[in-house]
mmCIF file of C-alpha atoms and ligand atoms in Angstrom:
data_model
loop_
_atom_site.group_PDB
_atom_site.id
_atom_site.type_symbol
_atom_site.label_atom_id
_atom_site.label_comp_id
_atom_site.label_asym_id
_atom_site.label_seq_id
_atom_site.Cartn_x
_atom_site.Cartn_y
_atom_site.Cartn_z
ATOM 1 C CA MET A 1 0.000 0.000 0.000
ATOM 2 C CA ARG A 2 2.714 2.393 1.021
ATOM 3 C CA SER A 3 4.739 1.604 -2.099
ATOM 4 C CA ALA A 4 1.638 2.135 -4.238
ATOM 5 C CA VAL A 5 1.190 5.572 -2.704
ATOM 6 C CA ALA A 6 4.857 6.285 -3.306
ATOM 7 C CA LEU A 7 4.516 5.197 -6.918
ATOM 8 C CA VAL A 8 1.527 7.458 -7.475
ATOM 9 C CA ALA A 9 3.446 10.344 -5.919
ATOM 10 C CA LEU A 10 6.371 9.609 -8.203
ATOM 11 C CA ALA A 11 4.120 9.509 -11.243
ATOM 12 C CA VAL A 12 2.585 12.845 -10.301
ATOM 13 C CA LEU A 13 6.033 14.341 -9.741
ATOM 14 C CA ALA A 14 7.287 13.022 -13.057
ATOM 15 C CA GLY A 15 4.275 14.679 -14.699
ATOM 16 C CA CYS A 16 4.706 13.152 -18.124
ATOM 17 C CA SER A 17 5.093 9.527 -17.074
ATOM 18 C CA LYS A 18 1.374 8.854 -17.517
ATOM 19 C CA PRO A 19 0.843 6.744 -20.625
ATOM 20 C CA PRO A 20 -1.355 8.294 -23.342
ATOM 21 C CA PRO A 21 -4.979 7.061 -23.518
ATOM 22 C CA TYR A 22 -4.532 6.071 -27.169
ATOM 23 C CA LYS A 23 -2.785 2.882 -28.236
ATOM 24 C CA LEU A 24 0.371 2.822 -30.305
ATOM 25 C CA ASP A 25 0.654 -0.968 -30.667
ATOM 26 C CA MET A 26 -0.512 -1.062 -34.283
ATOM 27 C CA PRO A 27 2.611 -1.462 -36.417
ATOM 28 C CA MET A 28 3.164 0.994 -39.289
ATOM 29 C CA LYS A 29 2.972 -1.912 -41.738
ATOM 30 C CA GLU A 30 -0.581 -2.687 -40.533
ATOM 31 C CA ILE A 31 -1.727 0.939 -40.691
ATOM 32 C CA MET A 32 -0.378 1.216 -44.223
ATOM 33 C CA GLY A 33 -1.677 -2.125 -45.434
ATOM 34 C CA HIS A 34 -5.118 -2.008 -43.810
ATOM 35 C CA VAL A 35 -6.002 1.682 -43.466
ATOM 36 C CA VAL A 36 -4.023 3.966 -45.768
ATOM 37 C CA ASP A 37 -3.609 1.705 -48.803
ATOM 38 C CA PRO A 38 -7.204 0.384 -49.068
ATOM 39 C CA ALA A 39 -8.490 3.939 -48.597
ATOM 40 C CA ALA A 40 -6.189 5.295 -51.317
ATOM 41 C CA ASP A 41 -7.344 2.452 -53.557
ATOM 42 C CA MET A 42 -10.916 3.703 -53.184
ATOM 43 C CA ILE A 43 -9.659 6.789 -55.038
ATOM 44 C CA TRP A 44 -7.303 5.172 -57.551
ATOM 45 C CA THR A 45 -9.593 2.375 -58.688
ATOM 46 C CA ALA A 46 -12.236 4.977 -59.583
ATOM 47 C CA SER A 47 -9.955 7.425 -61.310
ATOM 48 C CA GLY A 48 -8.382 7.402 -64.736
ATOM 49 C CA TYR A 49 -8.625 5.169 -67.752
ATOM 50 C CA GLU A 50 -8.122 1.521 -68.524
ATOM 51 C CA ILE A 51 -6.903 0.354 -71.908
ATOM 52 C CA THR A 52 -8.406 -2.980 -72.925
ATOM 53 C CA GLU A 53 -8.699 -4.847 -76.209
ATOM 54 C CA ALA A 54 -12.136 -3.291 -76.575
ATOM 55 C CA GLY A 55 -10.610 0.156 -76.289
ATOM 56 C CA GLU A 56 -10.296 2.781 -73.612
ATOM 57 C CA ARG A 57 -12.609 2.610 -70.647
ATOM 58 C CA GLU A 58 -13.146 5.303 -68.028
ATOM 59 C CA LEU A 59 -12.778 4.253 -64.400
ATOM 60 C CA PHE A 60 -14.471 7.364 -62.993
ATOM 61 C CA PRO A 61 -17.656 6.880 -60.968
ATOM 62 C CA THR A 62 -20.944 6.965 -62.822
ATOM 63 C CA THR A 63 -23.253 6.918 -59.802
ATOM 64 C CA GLU A 64 -23.791 8.906 -56.598
ATOM 65 C CA GLU A 65 -22.582 5.903 -54.574
ATOM 66 C CA GLY A 66 -19.471 5.696 -56.706
ATOM 67 C CA TRP A 67 -18.543 9.333 -56.054
ATOM 68 C CA LEU A 68 -19.362 8.904 -52.379
ATOM 69 C CA ALA A 69 -16.995 5.914 -52.175
ATOM 70 C CA VAL A 70 -14.187 8.069 -53.604
ATOM 71 C CA GLU A 71 -14.990 10.811 -51.112
ATOM 72 C CA ASN A 72 -14.971 8.238 -48.305
ATOM 73 C CA GLY A 73 -11.552 6.953 -49.333
ATOM 74 C CA ALA A 74 -10.102 10.451 -49.597
ATOM 75 C CA THR A 75 -11.468 11.379 -46.176
ATOM 76 C CA ILE A 76 -9.969 8.251 -44.590
ATOM 77 C CA VAL A 77 -6.561 8.955 -46.142
ATOM 78 C CA ALA A 78 -6.645 12.592 -45.018
ATOM 79 C CA GLU A 79 -7.587 11.752 -41.455
ATOM 80 C CA SER A 80 -5.186 8.805 -41.231
ATOM 81 C CA ALA A 81 -2.318 11.276 -41.622
ATOM 82 C CA ASN A 82 -3.066 12.169 -38.013
ATOM 83 C CA LEU A 83 -2.477 8.535 -37.020
ATOM 84 C CA LEU A 84 0.992 8.798 -38.527
ATOM 85 C CA MET A 85 1.666 11.997 -36.577
ATOM 86 C CA LEU A 86 0.681 10.708 -33.129
ATOM 87 C CA PRO A 87 3.342 11.401 -30.500
ATOM 88 C CA GLY A 88 5.146 8.114 -29.932
ATOM 89 C CA ARG A 89 4.402 6.940 -33.474
ATOM 90 C CA ALA A 90 5.795 9.801 -35.559
ATOM 91 C CA VAL A 91 9.313 8.841 -36.608
ATOM 92 C CA ASP A 92 10.595 12.401 -36.202
ATOM 93 C CA ASP A 93 9.366 15.934 -35.678
ATOM 94 C CA GLY A 94 10.413 17.320 -39.047
ATOM 95 C CA GLU A 95 10.215 15.723 -42.462
ATOM 96 C CA TRP A 96 7.964 12.871 -41.325
ATOM 97 C CA MET A 97 5.353 15.413 -40.207
ATOM 98 C CA GLN A 98 5.664 17.362 -43.454
ATOM 99 C CA LEU A 99 5.269 14.248 -45.593
ATOM 100 C CA ALA A 100 2.258 13.053 -43.608
ATOM 101 C CA ALA A 101 0.739 16.546 -43.899
ATOM 102 C CA ARG A 102 1.399 16.519 -47.645
ATOM 103 C CA MET A 103 -0.502 13.224 -47.925
ATOM 104 C CA ALA A 104 -3.428 14.782 -46.038
ATOM 105 C CA ASP A 105 -3.408 17.884 -48.251
ATOM 106 C CA GLU A 106 -3.435 15.860 -51.470
ATOM 107 C CA ALA A 107 -6.218 13.653 -50.101
ATOM 108 C CA MET A 108 -8.282 16.755 -49.322
ATOM 109 C CA VAL A 109 -7.890 17.901 -52.937
ATOM 110 C CA ALA A 110 -9.164 14.477 -54.045
ATOM 111 C CA LYS A 111 -12.068 14.789 -51.618
ATOM 112 C CA ALA A 112 -13.031 18.175 -53.071
ATOM 113 C CA ALA A 113 -12.785 16.741 -56.601
ATOM 114 C CA ALA A 114 -15.098 13.884 -55.621
ATOM 115 C CA VAL A 115 -17.606 16.296 -54.097
ATOM 116 C CA ALA A 116 -17.493 18.372 -57.304
ATOM 117 C CA LYS A 117 -17.589 15.153 -59.411
ATOM 118 C CA ASP A 118 -14.698 16.678 -61.346
ATOM 119 C CA LYS A 119 -12.941 13.878 -63.254
ATOM 120 C CA ASP A 120 -9.892 15.864 -64.398
ATOM 121 C CA LYS A 121 -9.316 17.270 -60.948
ATOM 122 C CA LEU A 122 -9.715 13.816 -59.404
ATOM 123 C CA PHE A 123 -7.258 12.278 -61.858
ATOM 124 C CA ALA A 124 -4.660 14.942 -61.080
ATOM 125 C CA ALA A 125 -5.282 14.652 -57.333
ATOM 126 C CA GLY A 126 -4.864 10.871 -57.466
ATOM 127 C CA GLY A 127 -1.478 11.295 -59.146
ATOM 128 C CA ALA A 128 -0.351 13.915 -56.648
ATOM 129 C CA LEU A 129 -1.506 11.701 -53.787
ATOM 130 C CA TYR A 130 0.543 8.826 -55.165
ATOM 131 C CA GLN A 131 3.599 11.092 -55.331
ATOM 132 C CA SER A 132 3.117 11.962 -51.664
ATOM 133 C CA CYS A 133 3.173 8.248 -50.729
ATOM 134 C CA VAL A 134 6.325 7.661 -52.753
ATOM 135 C CA ALA A 135 8.064 10.691 -51.236
ATOM 136 C CA CYS A 136 7.703 9.266 -47.736
ATOM 137 C CA HIS A 137 8.551 5.701 -48.759
ATOM 138 C CA ASP A 138 11.710 6.901 -50.543
ATOM 139 C CA LYS A 139 12.851 8.620 -47.409
ATOM 140 C CA TYR A 140 11.683 6.257 -44.646
ATOM 141 C CA ILE A 141 11.665 2.703 -46.002
ATOM 142 C CA PRO A 142 15.189 1.301 -45.999
ATOM 143 C CA LYS A 143 16.247 -0.026 -49.408
HETATM 144 C C1 LIG B 1 4.799 9.803 -43.484
HETATM 145 C C2 LIG B 1 5.304 8.645 -44.161
HETATM 146 C C3 LIG B 1 4.435 7.787 -45.042
HETATM 147 C C4 LIG B 1 3.448 8.194 -45.902
HETATM 148 C C5 LIG B 1 2.960 9.604 -46.186
HETATM 149 C C6 LIG B 1 2.947 7.005 -46.524
HETATM 150 N N1 LIG B 1 3.593 5.908 -46.061
HETATM 151 FE FE1 LIG B 1 3.239 3.973 -46.631
HETATM 152 N N2 LIG B 1 4.734 3.352 -45.431
HETATM 153 C C7 LIG B 1 5.517 4.148 -44.608
HETATM 154 C C8 LIG B 1 6.486 3.339 -43.900
HETATM 155 C C9 LIG B 1 7.516 3.821 -42.892
HETATM 156 C C10 LIG B 1 6.275 2.002 -44.338
HETATM 157 C C11 LIG B 1 7.057 0.742 -43.909
HETATM 158 C C12 LIG B 1 6.330 0.088 -42.752
HETATM 159 C C13 LIG B 1 7.030 -1.181 -42.295
HETATM 160 O O1 LIG B 1 7.179 -2.119 -43.106
HETATM 161 O O2 LIG B 1 7.426 -1.210 -41.136
HETATM 162 C C14 LIG B 1 5.184 2.060 -45.305
HETATM 163 C C15 LIG B 1 4.673 0.950 -45.967
HETATM 164 C C16 LIG B 1 3.625 0.951 -46.844
HETATM 165 C C17 LIG B 1 3.054 -0.217 -47.484
HETATM 166 C C18 LIG B 1 3.588 -1.640 -47.327
HETATM 167 C C19 LIG B 1 2.781 -2.350 -46.243
HETATM 168 C C20 LIG B 1 3.197 -3.797 -46.108
HETATM 169 O O3 LIG B 1 2.329 -4.631 -45.875
HETATM 170 O O4 LIG B 1 4.406 -4.077 -46.227
HETATM 171 C C21 LIG B 1 2.027 0.201 -48.267
HETATM 172 C C22 LIG B 1 1.138 -0.665 -49.148
HETATM 173 C C23 LIG B 1 1.931 1.637 -48.110
HETATM 174 N N3 LIG B 1 2.902 2.062 -47.228
HETATM 175 C C24 LIG B 1 0.991 2.419 -48.747
HETATM 176 C C25 LIG B 1 0.966 3.804 -48.666
HETATM 177 C C26 LIG B 1 0.096 4.637 -49.456
HETATM 178 C C27 LIG B 1 -0.903 4.130 -50.457
HETATM 179 C C28 LIG B 1 0.372 5.930 -49.099
HETATM 180 C C29 LIG B 1 -0.214 7.193 -49.645
HETATM 181 C C30 LIG B 1 -1.629 7.311 -49.808
HETATM 182 C C31 LIG B 1 1.408 5.880 -48.084
HETATM 183 N N4 LIG B 1 1.747 4.581 -47.854
HETATM 184 C C32 LIG B 1 1.930 7.014 -47.466
HETATM 185 C C33 LIG B 1 5.408 5.512 -44.468
HETATM 186 C C34 LIG B 1 4.531 6.334 -45.163
#
């Protein structure tokens, strides 16, 4: 009992020793593979053109639900940037933050394009989003 009291006192004195209420156990690989990548795919699979034997086919949404799915994906990507920036998960305080913020910004452009149902803008935003992924991977995934 006495040691418990002492421990609590120590924790209070240390101030910052209290663990955060959010969990940081999810590995980066899981966040990428199961949150960021599937969400980005909701944009990319509905954006651009596919060349087949029958000719060129547009991938852009043709229904309300289709555009909403793109908007959903873009919103998930944008917000998941915050997951990457969580204290204790962020790899550093500088370039990592900038690259995560860049991903969020590009995703927000894609979201706006989906809301406007603007195919050209969505296509460009999808490309810029992809570049933002590559920029971080180039820097932070060891070759
Ligand atoms: C701020 C940095 C950062 C950004 C931005 C980023 N990633 Fe990653 N990503 C990583 C790191 C670091 C890894 C390596 C994780 C590991 O293997 O430990 C990774 C790995 C991955 C993987 C491999 C997962 C696996 O199962 O091996 C995929 C897929 C991926 N990212 C997709 C994306 C997509 C799509 C985007 C953009 C929409 C993106 N990432 C943006 C840092 C980033």
